[in-house]
Short mmCIF file of C-alpha atoms in Angstrom, two decimals:
data_model
loop_
_atom_site.label_atom_id
_atom_site.label_comp_id
_atom_site.label_asym_id
_atom_site.label_seq_id
_atom_site.Cartn_x
_atom_site.Cartn_y
_atom_site.Cartn_z
CA UNK A 51 0.00 0.00 0.00
CA UNK A 52 2.82 2.36 0.91
CA UNK A 53 4.57 1.78 -2.40
CA UNK A 54 1.31 2.30 -4.27
CA UNK A 55 0.80 5.75 -2.69
CA UNK A 56 4.37 6.74 -3.49
CA UNK A 57 3.84 5.69 -7.12
CA UNK A 58 0.64 7.73 -7.32
CA UNK A 59 2.36 10.85 -5.97
CA UNK A 60 5.19 10.40 -8.47
CA UNK A 61 2.76 10.09 -11.37
CA UNK A 62 0.83 13.17 -10.24
CA UNK A 63 4.05 15.14 -9.99
CA UNK A 64 5.11 14.04 -13.48
CA UNK A 65 1.68 14.95 -14.84
CA UNK A 66 1.78 18.37 -13.18
CA UNK A 67 5.24 19.02 -14.59
CA UNK A 68 4.20 17.98 -18.09
CA UNK A 69 1.27 20.39 -17.96
CA UNK A 70 3.41 23.42 -17.19
CA UNK A 71 2.69 25.91 -19.94
CA UNK A 72 5.73 27.13 -21.80
CA UNK A 73 5.22 30.49 -23.44
CA UNK A 74 6.51 31.17 -26.92
CA UNK A 75 7.76 34.58 -27.98
CA UNK A 76 4.55 35.21 -29.92
CA UNK A 77 2.36 34.31 -26.95
CA UNK A 78 4.35 36.55 -24.62
CA UNK A 79 4.00 39.54 -26.93
CA UNK A 80 0.28 38.98 -27.50
CA UNK A 81 -0.34 38.59 -23.76
CA UNK A 82 1.68 41.74 -23.02
CA UNK A 83 -0.34 43.79 -25.49
CA UNK A 84 -3.72 42.49 -24.33
CA UNK A 85 -2.94 43.18 -20.66
CA UNK A 86 -0.98 46.41 -20.97
CA UNK A 87 -2.22 49.47 -19.02
CA UNK A 88 -0.63 51.66 -21.72
CA UNK A 89 -2.84 50.06 -24.36
CA UNK A 90 -5.93 50.43 -22.16
CA UNK A 91 -5.20 54.11 -21.60
CA UNK A 92 -4.78 54.72 -25.33
CA UNK A 93 -8.05 52.91 -26.07
CA UNK A 94 -9.81 55.11 -23.51
CA UNK A 95 -8.32 58.19 -25.19
CA UNK A 96 -9.52 56.90 -28.56
CA UNK A 97 -13.05 56.64 -27.14
CA UNK A 98 -12.76 60.30 -26.15
CA UNK A 99 -11.74 61.16 -29.73
CA UNK A 100 -14.82 59.28 -30.95
CA UNK A 101 -17.14 61.26 -28.68
CA UNK A 102 -15.49 64.52 -29.74
CA UNK A 103 -16.16 63.59 -33.37
CA UNK A 104 -19.83 62.85 -32.67
CA UNK A 105 -20.14 66.14 -30.80
CA UNK A 106 -18.64 68.04 -33.75
CA UNK A 107 -21.13 66.42 -36.14
CA UNK A 108 -23.95 67.33 -33.79
CA UNK A 109 -23.12 71.02 -34.12
CA UNK A 110 -24.21 70.90 -37.76
CA UNK A 111 -27.60 69.50 -36.80
CA UNK A 112 -30.54 71.62 -35.62
CA UNK A 113 -30.86 72.05 -31.88
CA UNK A 114 -34.25 71.26 -30.37
CA UNK A 115 -35.49 72.08 -26.90
CA UNK A 116 -38.85 71.93 -25.13
CA UNK A 117 -39.95 73.93 -22.13
CA UNK A 118 -42.90 73.94 -19.77
CA UNK A 119 -43.68 76.03 -16.71
CA UNK A 120 -46.43 76.34 -14.10
CA UNK A 121 -47.30 79.61 -12.35
CA UNK A 122 -49.57 80.55 -9.46
CA UNK A 123 -50.39 84.25 -9.29
CA UNK A 124 -51.75 85.80 -6.07
CA UNK A 125 -53.12 89.34 -6.11
CA UNK A 126 -52.86 91.73 -9.02
CA UNK A 127 -52.12 89.96 -12.30
CA UNK A 128 -52.71 89.95 -16.06
CA UNK A 129 -55.67 88.06 -17.50
CA UNK A 130 -54.33 86.17 -20.51
CA UNK A 131 -57.74 86.13 -22.23
CA UNK A 132 -58.78 89.80 -21.87
CA UNK A 133 -55.23 91.14 -21.50
CA UNK A 134 -56.41 93.27 -18.56
CA UNK A 135 -55.25 93.39 -14.96
CA UNK A 136 -57.27 91.72 -12.26
CA UNK A 137 -56.94 91.08 -8.53
CA UNK A 138 -58.18 87.47 -8.69
CA UNK A 139 -55.76 84.64 -7.93
CA UNK A 140 -54.92 82.62 -11.05
CA UNK A 141 -53.15 79.54 -12.34
CA UNK A 142 -51.31 79.21 -15.69
CA UNK A 143 -49.42 76.50 -17.51
CA UNK A 144 -47.07 77.36 -20.45
CA UNK A 145 -45.57 75.10 -23.17
CA UNK A 146 -43.00 75.90 -25.84
CA UNK A 147 -40.84 74.17 -28.43
CA UNK A 148 -37.72 75.81 -29.89
CA UNK A 149 -35.30 74.88 -32.67
CA UNK A 150 -32.27 76.60 -34.12
CA UNK A 151 -29.92 75.82 -37.02
CA UNK A 152 -26.64 77.52 -37.86
CA UNK A 153 -26.48 78.18 -41.60
CA UNK A 154 -23.01 79.68 -41.77
CA UNK A 155 -20.23 80.21 -39.21
CA UNK A 156 -17.15 80.67 -41.36
CA UNK A 157 -16.86 76.88 -41.85
CA UNK A 158 -15.71 76.58 -38.24
CA UNK A 159 -17.90 73.56 -37.50
CA UNK A 160 -16.95 71.85 -40.77
CA UNK A 161 -13.27 72.20 -39.94
CA UNK A 162 -13.89 70.97 -36.40
CA UNK A 163 -15.46 67.80 -37.81
CA UNK A 164 -12.44 67.24 -40.06
CA UNK A 165 -10.13 67.90 -37.12
CA UNK A 166 -11.90 65.42 -34.83
CA UNK A 167 -11.96 62.82 -37.61
CA UNK A 168 -8.20 63.29 -37.98
CA UNK A 169 -7.82 62.92 -34.21
CA UNK A 170 -9.63 59.59 -34.44
CA UNK A 171 -7.19 58.43 -37.11
CA UNK A 172 -4.28 59.70 -35.03
CA UNK A 173 -5.57 57.74 -32.02
CA UNK A 174 -5.61 54.51 -34.02
CA UNK A 175 -2.07 55.16 -35.21
CA UNK A 176 -0.89 55.92 -31.68
CA UNK A 177 -2.56 52.74 -30.43
CA UNK A 178 -0.73 50.69 -33.05
CA UNK A 179 2.55 52.37 -32.13
CA UNK A 180 1.90 51.66 -28.45
CA UNK A 181 1.27 47.99 -29.24
CA UNK A 182 4.47 47.84 -31.29
CA UNK A 183 6.53 49.35 -28.48
CA UNK A 184 5.05 46.89 -25.98
CA UNK A 185 5.80 43.98 -28.32
CA UNK A 186 9.42 45.06 -28.83
CA UNK A 187 10.08 45.62 -25.13
CA UNK A 188 8.59 42.20 -24.36
CA UNK A 189 10.67 40.59 -27.08
CA UNK A 190 13.83 42.22 -25.73
CA UNK A 191 13.07 40.91 -22.23
CA UNK A 192 12.31 37.47 -23.72
CA UNK A 193 15.69 37.29 -25.45
CA UNK A 194 17.41 38.35 -22.23
CA UNK A 195 15.78 35.41 -20.46
CA UNK A 196 16.93 33.09 -23.26
CA UNK A 197 20.48 34.38 -22.85
CA UNK A 198 20.46 33.78 -19.09
CA UNK A 199 18.95 30.29 -19.54
CA UNK A 200 21.71 29.30 -21.95
CA UNK A 201 24.30 30.91 -19.67
CA UNK A 202 23.08 28.67 -16.84
CA UNK A 203 23.59 25.62 -19.08
CA UNK A 204 27.11 26.76 -20.02
CA UNK A 205 27.94 27.45 -16.37
CA UNK A 206 26.66 23.99 -15.44
CA UNK A 207 28.84 22.42 -18.12
CA UNK A 208 31.85 24.33 -16.82
CA UNK A 209 31.11 23.20 -13.27
CA UNK A 210 30.74 19.56 -14.37
CA UNK A 211 34.08 19.80 -16.14
CA UNK A 212 35.72 21.32 -13.06
CA UNK A 213 34.28 18.60 -10.84
CA UNK A 214 35.59 15.90 -13.18
CA UNK A 215 39.03 17.53 -13.26
CA UNK A 216 39.05 17.79 -9.47
CA UNK A 217 38.26 14.08 -9.08
CA UNK A 218 40.96 13.19 -11.58
CA UNK A 219 43.48 15.40 -9.79
CA UNK A 220 42.59 13.80 -6.46
CA UNK A 221 43.19 10.34 -7.94
CA UNK A 222 46.47 11.53 -9.39
CA UNK A 223 47.45 12.86 -5.95
CA UNK A 224 46.77 9.43 -4.48
CA UNK A 225 49.09 7.99 -7.13
CA UNK A 226 51.74 10.58 -6.35
CA UNK A 227 51.52 12.26 -9.76
CA UNK A 228 50.01 15.50 -8.45
CA UNK A 229 50.52 17.35 -5.19
CA UNK A 230 48.18 18.97 -2.69
CA UNK A 231 48.58 22.48 -4.23
CA UNK A 232 47.18 21.12 -7.47
CA UNK A 233 44.19 19.66 -5.64
CA UNK A 234 43.65 22.92 -3.76
CA UNK A 235 43.75 24.89 -7.01
CA UNK A 236 41.20 22.55 -8.55
CA UNK A 237 38.98 22.87 -5.52
CA UNK A 238 39.18 26.65 -5.85
CA UNK A 239 38.28 26.32 -9.54
CA UNK A 240 35.25 24.18 -8.72
CA UNK A 241 34.13 26.66 -6.05
CA UNK A 242 34.50 29.54 -8.50
CA UNK A 243 32.47 27.72 -11.14
CA UNK A 244 29.83 26.85 -8.56
CA UNK A 245 29.60 30.54 -7.66
CA UNK A 246 29.32 31.46 -11.34
CA UNK A 247 26.48 28.95 -11.77
CA UNK A 248 24.63 30.47 -8.81
CA UNK A 249 25.14 33.94 -10.25
CA UNK A 250 23.80 32.92 -13.66
CA UNK A 251 20.73 31.36 -12.02
CA UNK A 252 20.08 34.59 -10.12
CA UNK A 253 20.38 36.59 -13.33
CA UNK A 254 17.96 34.19 -14.98
CA UNK A 255 15.48 34.72 -12.15
CA UNK A 256 15.79 38.50 -12.49
CA UNK A 257 15.27 38.17 -16.24
CA UNK A 258 12.01 36.30 -15.65
CA UNK A 259 10.89 39.00 -13.21
CA UNK A 260 11.52 41.72 -15.80
CA UNK A 261 9.74 39.72 -18.50
CA UNK A 262 6.70 39.29 -16.22
CA UNK A 263 6.76 43.03 -15.59
CA UNK A 264 6.73 43.80 -19.32
CA UNK A 265 3.89 41.32 -19.83
CA UNK A 266 1.96 42.51 -16.77
CA UNK A 267 1.94 38.83 -15.86
CA UNK A 268 0.39 37.75 -12.50
CA UNK A 269 3.09 38.06 -9.85
CA UNK A 270 1.94 34.94 -8.00
CA UNK A 271 2.23 32.63 -11.04
CA UNK A 272 5.30 30.99 -12.53
CA UNK A 273 6.39 31.83 -16.06
CA UNK A 274 8.23 29.35 -18.26
CA UNK A 275 9.31 30.13 -21.81
CA UNK A 276 9.98 28.03 -24.87
CA UNK A 277 13.31 28.15 -26.65
CA UNK A 278 13.30 30.46 -29.65
CA UNK A 279 13.57 28.67 -32.96
CA UNK A 280 14.89 30.64 -35.92
CA UNK A 281 16.67 29.98 -39.14
CA UNK A 282 20.44 29.74 -38.97
CA UNK A 283 20.91 32.32 -41.71
CA UNK A 284 22.90 35.16 -40.21
CA UNK A 285 23.66 37.78 -42.83
CA UNK A 286 23.85 41.53 -43.23
CA UNK A 287 21.10 43.74 -44.59
CA UNK A 288 21.25 44.39 -48.31
CA UNK A 289 19.18 47.57 -48.00
CA UNK A 290 20.53 50.88 -46.78
CA UNK A 291 19.05 52.73 -43.83
CA UNK A 292 17.86 55.52 -46.16
CA UNK A 293 15.96 53.08 -48.39
CA UNK A 294 14.26 51.49 -45.38
CA UNK A 295 13.47 54.94 -43.94
CA UNK A 296 11.83 56.24 -47.12
CA UNK A 297 9.66 53.14 -47.32
CA UNK A 298 8.77 53.18 -43.61
CA UNK A 299 7.19 56.65 -43.81
CA UNK A 300 4.28 55.16 -45.75
CA UNK A 301 3.19 52.74 -43.00
CA UNK A 302 5.08 53.31 -39.73
CA UNK A 303 2.47 54.27 -37.08
CA UNK A 304 4.84 56.69 -35.35
CA UNK A 305 5.44 58.64 -38.57
CA UNK A 306 1.79 58.58 -39.61
CA UNK A 307 0.68 59.80 -36.17
CA UNK A 308 3.10 62.74 -36.38
CA UNK A 309 1.58 63.76 -39.72
CA UNK A 310 -1.96 63.33 -38.36
CA UNK A 311 -1.18 65.57 -35.40
CA UNK A 312 0.08 68.27 -37.77
CA UNK A 313 -3.00 67.98 -39.99
CA UNK A 314 -5.32 68.17 -36.97
CA UNK A 315 -3.60 71.33 -35.75
CA UNK A 316 -3.90 72.90 -39.21
CA UNK A 317 -7.64 72.16 -39.22
CA UNK A 318 -7.94 73.60 -35.71
CA UNK A 319 -6.25 76.76 -36.99
CA UNK A 320 -8.79 77.00 -39.84
CA UNK A 321 -11.66 76.47 -37.40
CA UNK A 322 -10.41 79.24 -35.13
CA UNK A 323 -10.29 81.69 -38.07
CA UNK A 324 -13.98 81.02 -38.60
CA UNK A 325 -14.68 83.15 -35.51
CA UNK A 326 -13.83 86.25 -37.59
CA UNK A 327 -16.82 85.64 -39.88
CA UNK A 328 -20.48 86.49 -39.16
CA UNK A 329 -22.74 83.71 -37.94
CA UNK A 330 -26.04 83.22 -39.75
CA UNK A 331 -28.70 81.08 -38.11
CA UNK A 332 -32.43 80.37 -38.45
CA UNK A 333 -34.74 79.97 -35.45
CA UNK A 334 -38.27 78.64 -35.15
CA UNK A 335 -40.62 78.05 -32.26
CA UNK A 336 -44.07 77.05 -31.08
CA UNK A 337 -45.81 78.07 -27.83
CA UNK A 338 -49.17 77.77 -26.11
CA UNK A 339 -50.58 77.98 -22.59
CA UNK A 340 -53.49 77.25 -20.30
CA UNK A 341 -54.85 79.52 -17.54
CA UNK A 342 -57.79 79.85 -15.14
CA UNK A 343 -58.94 81.92 -12.20
CA UNK A 344 -58.95 80.25 -8.82
CA UNK A 345 -62.25 81.86 -7.59
CA UNK A 346 -64.46 79.12 -9.02
CA UNK A 347 -65.46 81.05 -12.14
CA UNK A 348 -65.90 79.23 -15.42
CA UNK A 349 -63.00 78.81 -17.85
CA UNK A 350 -62.34 77.23 -21.23
CA UNK A 351 -61.20 73.61 -21.26
CA UNK A 352 -57.54 72.70 -21.29
CA UNK A 353 -57.81 71.27 -24.80
CA UNK A 354 -59.53 74.37 -26.21
CA UNK A 355 -57.05 76.77 -24.63
CA UNK A 356 -54.04 74.79 -25.83
CA UNK A 357 -55.47 74.89 -29.34
CA UNK A 358 -56.63 78.52 -29.35
CA UNK A 359 -53.57 80.06 -27.69
CA UNK A 360 -50.90 78.38 -29.75
CA UNK A 361 -48.45 80.55 -31.62
CA UNK A 362 -45.66 79.97 -34.16
CA UNK A 363 -42.68 81.99 -35.22
CA UNK A 364 -39.64 81.73 -37.49
CA UNK A 365 -36.72 84.08 -37.79
CA UNK A 366 -33.24 84.56 -39.17
CA UNK A 367 -30.46 86.10 -37.12
CA UNK A 368 -27.06 87.41 -38.13
CA UNK A 369 -24.32 87.90 -35.56
CA UNK A 370 -21.36 90.01 -36.66
CA UNK A 371 -18.26 89.88 -34.45
CA UNK A 372 -16.81 93.32 -33.82
CA UNK A 373 -14.83 93.23 -30.60
CA UNK A 374 -14.58 90.57 -27.90
CA UNK A 375 -11.61 91.67 -25.81
CA UNK A 376 -8.99 90.07 -28.14
CA UNK A 377 -10.32 86.57 -27.36
CA UNK A 378 -10.83 85.63 -31.02
CA UNK A 379 -7.52 87.00 -32.22
CA UNK A 380 -5.71 85.35 -29.29
CA UNK A 381 -7.29 81.99 -30.11
CA UNK A 382 -6.29 82.28 -33.76
CA UNK A 383 -2.72 83.20 -32.87
CA UNK A 384 -2.50 80.32 -30.37
CA UNK A 385 -3.74 77.90 -33.01
CA UNK A 386 -1.16 79.18 -35.47
CA UNK A 387 1.64 78.59 -32.95
CA UNK A 388 0.29 75.09 -32.29
CA UNK A 389 0.70 74.40 -36.01
CA UNK A 390 4.33 75.53 -35.83
CA UNK A 391 4.93 73.32 -32.78
CA UNK A 392 3.31 70.30 -34.47
CA UNK A 393 5.37 70.84 -37.63
CA UNK A 394 8.61 70.93 -35.66
CA UNK A 395 7.60 67.92 -33.57
CA UNK A 396 6.92 66.03 -36.80
CA UNK A 397 10.39 66.92 -38.08
CA UNK A 398 11.92 65.76 -34.79
CA UNK A 399 9.95 62.50 -34.93
CA UNK A 400 11.04 61.75 -38.49
CA UNK A 401 14.64 62.53 -37.64
CA UNK A 402 14.43 60.22 -34.63
CA UNK A 403 12.92 57.46 -36.77
CA UNK A 404 15.78 57.74 -39.26
CA UNK A 405 18.36 57.59 -36.47
CA UNK A 406 16.63 54.53 -34.99
CA UNK A 407 16.60 52.78 -38.36
CA UNK A 408 20.21 53.66 -39.05
CA UNK A 409 21.26 52.39 -35.64
CA UNK A 410 19.18 49.21 -36.00
CA UNK A 411 20.78 48.39 -39.35
CA UNK A 412 24.25 49.14 -38.00
CA UNK A 413 23.60 47.02 -34.90
CA UNK A 414 22.33 44.08 -36.95
CA UNK A 415 25.25 44.19 -39.38
CA UNK A 416 27.66 44.60 -36.48
CA UNK A 417 26.21 41.58 -34.70
CA UNK A 418 26.84 39.51 -37.84
CA UNK A 419 30.57 40.30 -37.66
CA UNK A 420 30.61 39.77 -33.90
CA UNK A 421 28.85 36.43 -34.18
CA UNK A 422 31.23 34.94 -36.73
CA UNK A 423 34.26 36.26 -34.88
CA UNK A 424 32.88 34.86 -31.62
CA UNK A 425 32.18 31.51 -33.31
CA UNK A 426 35.77 31.30 -34.58
CA UNK A 427 36.98 32.24 -31.12
CA UNK A 428 34.80 29.56 -29.51
CA UNK A 429 36.10 26.87 -31.86
CA UNK A 430 39.72 27.93 -31.31
CA UNK A 431 39.28 28.14 -27.54
CA UNK A 432 37.68 24.68 -27.48
CA UNK A 433 40.63 23.14 -29.30
CA UNK A 434 43.06 24.97 -27.03
CA UNK A 435 41.18 23.78 -23.93
CA UNK A 436 41.45 20.14 -25.00
CA UNK A 437 45.16 20.59 -25.64
CA UNK A 438 45.67 22.31 -22.27
CA UNK A 439 43.79 19.52 -20.53
CA UNK A 440 46.19 16.95 -21.99
CA UNK A 441 49.14 19.13 -21.03
CA UNK A 442 47.81 19.41 -17.49
CA UNK A 443 47.46 15.66 -17.17
CA UNK A 444 51.04 15.32 -18.38
CA UNK A 445 52.25 17.93 -15.90
CA UNK A 446 53.24 20.46 -18.56
CA UNK A 447 51.00 23.34 -17.31
CA UNK A 448 49.78 24.41 -13.91
CA UNK A 449 46.19 24.22 -12.63
CA UNK A 450 46.05 28.01 -12.83
CA UNK A 451 46.75 27.93 -16.57
CA UNK A 452 44.06 25.28 -17.03
CA UNK A 453 41.69 27.43 -14.99
CA UNK A 454 42.38 30.43 -17.20
CA UNK A 455 41.86 28.37 -20.35
CA UNK A 456 38.52 27.04 -19.09
CA UNK A 457 37.29 30.55 -18.27
CA UNK A 458 38.23 31.73 -21.74
CA UNK A 459 36.13 28.96 -23.28
CA UNK A 460 33.12 29.94 -21.14
CA UNK A 461 33.58 33.61 -22.05
CA UNK A 462 33.84 32.80 -25.75
CA UNK A 463 30.67 30.70 -25.71
CA UNK A 464 28.69 33.40 -23.89
CA UNK A 465 29.92 36.02 -26.36
CA UNK A 466 28.83 33.84 -29.27
CA UNK A 467 25.43 33.30 -27.65
CA UNK A 468 25.05 37.00 -26.92
CA UNK A 469 25.92 37.99 -30.50
CA UNK A 470 23.50 35.44 -31.94
CA UNK A 471 20.52 36.48 -29.81
CA UNK A 472 21.21 40.18 -30.34
CA UNK A 473 21.30 39.56 -34.07
CA UNK A 474 17.87 37.91 -33.94
CA UNK A 475 16.53 40.86 -31.93
CA UNK A 476 17.96 43.50 -34.25
CA UNK A 477 16.83 41.59 -37.31
CA UNK A 478 13.28 41.64 -35.95
CA UNK A 479 13.61 45.39 -35.45
CA UNK A 480 14.95 46.00 -38.97
CA UNK A 481 12.20 43.85 -40.46
CA UNK A 482 9.66 45.90 -38.50
CA UNK A 483 10.95 49.06 -40.14
CA UNK A 484 10.60 47.26 -43.46
CA UNK A 485 6.92 46.64 -42.77
CA UNK A 486 6.87 43.24 -41.07
CA UNK A 487 4.92 43.11 -37.82
CA UNK A 488 6.58 41.80 -34.66
CA UNK A 489 3.64 39.44 -34.24
CA UNK A 490 3.35 37.29 -37.34
CA UNK A 491 0.04 35.70 -38.22
#
């Protein structure tokens, strides 16, 4: 019975381990975007742009309002039927309906609609740019975790090698081939490699914490990632940064948003100039009322009075602005300066985009050179390490020299790994500027 329970617990543990979800790069980026507070804030702002657009459209539509009032008059008052004054207490009930339509306002409302529509487009572009930034930051954190995971494996291999060398040295000491200083040096090497393994594990843990932060992942849940699979083609970009930049201006959300902001400010400037023009509007209304004396005298029915006392009117009004304490001119001048600010901010944004593209291309091409140099170095260091290990066994080099050689191999492997993962990251970035989304379908 005891063995049966132990077997059951083992099977449950294996099942639980096998069901641990391992997140791919794509899944991490999608999760980060869907749960990002930055994205939620931008979506809320886009809803504001939508309401502003509906409000601007509503200004072109007729306004309609209804009004009703009830009055009790005590003492001297006006008789609504005879239009004479009386001292009898009375009751009255008034109803009215009013509508107004602006016919011309210097095209201010038309330009406001265009401006708010442009703001809606700008909001969508900013949302896409926000999602792209979140995806890239998540991808960068993901690759850092991959680097630390592989570094842990390399550190473990180095520790295993040091442990094997220590055991061999101890056996050689027993045979009288090696002395105690050699054993002590090997023990120090094993301790140093053990420390390095612990350090790499800590860095891996910190990398996971930062990845969870970028993803807004639940802090009380574990996160495990899949290894990144990519083609082994590592080559430089055949396109120049200028070619990529010129093409990116047609689709890059950051560039399109900068242009949309400028266009919206230009439309706002046109709308503000509309305040210099006269405003022509048409008004129409309907009113009626009901009244009676409160002394018990006879009065016409509610229905008859509502019908007989109704009135209609229609009118056209023209408002000509003459002087308003410089408010209109100040608004126009402010709007003009906002256009200048938006134009300069657009230029700054485009210049920044070009610098980012140029740096991304340079980084990717540089990582290609670094990777192949690091690979050559790793191969050469591996051969040298095997030769030094034979020399050490033959007593031709000291443990310190073997220690140094082993560290150089570890350093070369980590540099090769670092160059490879950075290349994949920068290639993703360059491809993004070429029009390829971080999240592929």
